[in-house]
């Protein structure tokens, strides 16, 4: 992996992690408010049971948060790179678009396997 691939991988990976965390928080918070808080307030659940339910919902929420997070990260990072004309510089240096997309595809396949 050359320097350009490491740069794109690092930028997309960090943006993906942040976007997935935010999406998971929003989706998990909505589910918690809808299902868990009502039952906990009426006395049907203890705090420990509510916490266990949140932990059990996390894998389900991540299956939705990973694609949205990756899409958000790719749009943010590649949009910024394009706006700063770095893609033009990469293309003039001899890198094709397929080579530039390799780090993004690696992250996408890893996320697919994790899902």
CSV table of C-alpha atoms in Angstrom, one decimal:
chain,number,residue,atom,x,y,z
A,1,UNK,CA,0.0,0.0,0.0
A,2,UNK,CA,1.5,3.3,-1.0
A,3,UNK,CA,1.2,6.6,0.7
A,4,UNK,CA,-1.9,7.7,-1.3
A,5,UNK,CA,-3.8,4.5,-0.4
A,6,UNK,CA,-2.9,4.8,3.3
A,7,UNK,CA,-4.1,8.5,3.2
A,8,UNK,CA,-7.5,7.6,1.6
A,9,UNK,CA,-7.9,4.6,3.8
A,10,UNK,CA,-7.2,6.5,7.0
A,11,UNK,CA,-9.6,9.4,6.1
A,12,UNK,CA,-12.4,7.2,5.0
A,13,UNK,CA,-12.0,4.7,7.9
A,14,UNK,CA,-12.0,7.5,10.5
A,15,UNK,CA,-15.0,9.2,8.9
A,16,UNK,CA,-16.8,5.8,8.7
A,17,UNK,CA,-16.2,5.0,12.4
A,18,UNK,CA,-17.6,8.4,13.5
A,19,UNK,CA,-20.6,8.2,11.1
A,20,UNK,CA,-21.4,4.7,12.2
A,21,UNK,CA,-21.2,5.7,15.9
A,22,UNK,CA,-23.5,8.6,15.3
A,23,UNK,CA,-26.0,6.6,13.3
A,24,UNK,CA,-26.0,3.8,15.8
A,25,UNK,CA,-26.5,6.3,18.6
A,26,UNK,CA,-29.5,7.9,16.8
A,27,UNK,CA,-31.1,4.5,15.8
A,28,UNK,CA,-30.5,3.0,19.3
A,29,UNK,CA,-31.8,6.1,21.0
A,30,UNK,CA,-35.0,6.1,18.9
A,31,UNK,CA,-35.6,2.4,19.7
A,32,UNK,CA,-34.8,3.0,23.4
A,33,UNK,CA,-37.3,5.8,23.6
A,34,UNK,CA,-39.9,4.0,21.7
A,35,UNK,CA,-39.7,0.6,23.5
A,36,UNK,CA,-37.5,0.5,26.6
A,37,UNK,CA,-38.2,3.9,28.3
A,38,UNK,CA,-41.9,3.4,28.4
A,39,UNK,CA,-41.6,0.0,30.0
A,40,UNK,CA,-38.9,1.2,32.5
A,41,UNK,CA,-41.0,4.1,33.5
A,42,UNK,CA,-44.1,2.0,34.2
A,43,UNK,CA,-42.0,-0.3,36.4
A,44,UNK,CA,-42.0,-3.4,34.1
A,45,UNK,CA,-38.2,-3.2,33.6
A,46,UNK,CA,-35.3,-2.6,35.9
A,47,UNK,CA,-32.3,-0.5,34.9
A,48,UNK,CA,-30.2,-3.6,34.4
A,49,UNK,CA,-32.8,-5.2,32.2
A,50,UNK,CA,-33.1,-2.0,30.1
A,51,UNK,CA,-29.3,-2.0,29.7
A,52,UNK,CA,-29.2,-5.6,28.6
A,53,UNK,CA,-32.0,-4.9,26.1
A,54,UNK,CA,-29.9,-2.0,24.7
A,55,UNK,CA,-26.9,-4.3,24.3
A,56,UNK,CA,-28.9,-6.9,22.6
A,57,UNK,CA,-30.3,-4.3,20.1
A,58,UNK,CA,-26.8,-3.1,19.2
A,59,UNK,CA,-26.0,-5.7,16.5
A,60,UNK,CA,-29.4,-5.2,14.9
A,61,UNK,CA,-28.8,-1.5,14.8
A,62,UNK,CA,-25.3,-1.8,13.4
A,63,UNK,CA,-26.6,-3.7,10.4
A,64,UNK,CA,-28.4,-0.5,9.4
A,65,UNK,CA,-25.8,1.9,10.7
A,66,UNK,CA,-22.8,0.4,8.8
A,67,UNK,CA,-24.1,1.1,5.2
A,68,UNK,CA,-25.3,4.6,6.1
A,69,UNK,CA,-22.1,5.4,7.9
A,70,UNK,CA,-19.9,4.2,5.0
A,71,UNK,CA,-22.0,6.1,2.5
A,72,UNK,CA,-21.8,9.3,4.6
A,73,UNK,CA,-18.0,8.9,5.0
A,74,UNK,CA,-17.4,8.3,1.3
A,75,UNK,CA,-19.5,11.3,0.4
A,76,UNK,CA,-17.7,13.5,2.9
A,77,UNK,CA,-14.2,12.4,2.2
A,78,UNK,CA,-14.3,12.1,-1.5
A,79,UNK,CA,-16.3,15.3,-1.8
A,80,UNK,CA,-13.6,17.2,0.2
A,81,UNK,CA,-10.8,15.5,-1.8
A,82,UNK,CA,-12.6,16.5,-5.1
A,83,UNK,CA,-13.3,20.1,-3.9
A,84,UNK,CA,-9.6,20.5,-3.1
A,85,UNK,CA,-8.6,19.2,-6.6
A,86,UNK,CA,-6.6,16.4,-5.1
A,87,UNK,CA,-8.3,13.8,-7.4
A,88,UNK,CA,-7.1,15.8,-10.4
A,89,UNK,CA,-3.6,15.8,-8.9
A,90,UNK,CA,-3.8,12.0,-8.3
A,91,UNK,CA,-5.1,11.4,-11.9
A,92,UNK,CA,-2.3,13.5,-13.4
A,93,UNK,CA,0.2,11.5,-11.3
A,94,UNK,CA,-0.9,8.4,-13.1
A,95,UNK,CA,-3.4,6.9,-10.6
A,96,UNK,CA,-6.6,5.6,-12.2
A,97,UNK,CA,-10.0,5.8,-10.5
A,98,UNK,CA,-10.0,2.1,-9.8
A,99,UNK,CA,-6.7,2.4,-7.9
A,100,UNK,CA,-8.1,5.4,-6.0
A,101,UNK,CA,-11.3,3.4,-5.1
A,102,UNK,CA,-9.3,0.4,-3.7
A,103,UNK,CA,-9.1,1.7,-0.1
A,104,UNK,CA,-12.8,2.5,-0.1
A,105,UNK,CA,-13.7,-1.0,-1.4
A,106,UNK,CA,-11.5,-2.6,1.2
A,107,UNK,CA,-13.4,-0.8,4.0
A,108,UNK,CA,-16.7,-1.7,2.3
A,109,UNK,CA,-15.9,-5.4,2.1
A,110,UNK,CA,-14.7,-5.4,5.7
A,111,UNK,CA,-18.0,-3.8,6.8
A,112,UNK,CA,-19.9,-6.4,4.7
A,113,UNK,CA,-18.1,-9.2,6.5
A,114,UNK,CA,-18.8,-7.6,9.9
A,115,UNK,CA,-22.5,-7.3,9.1
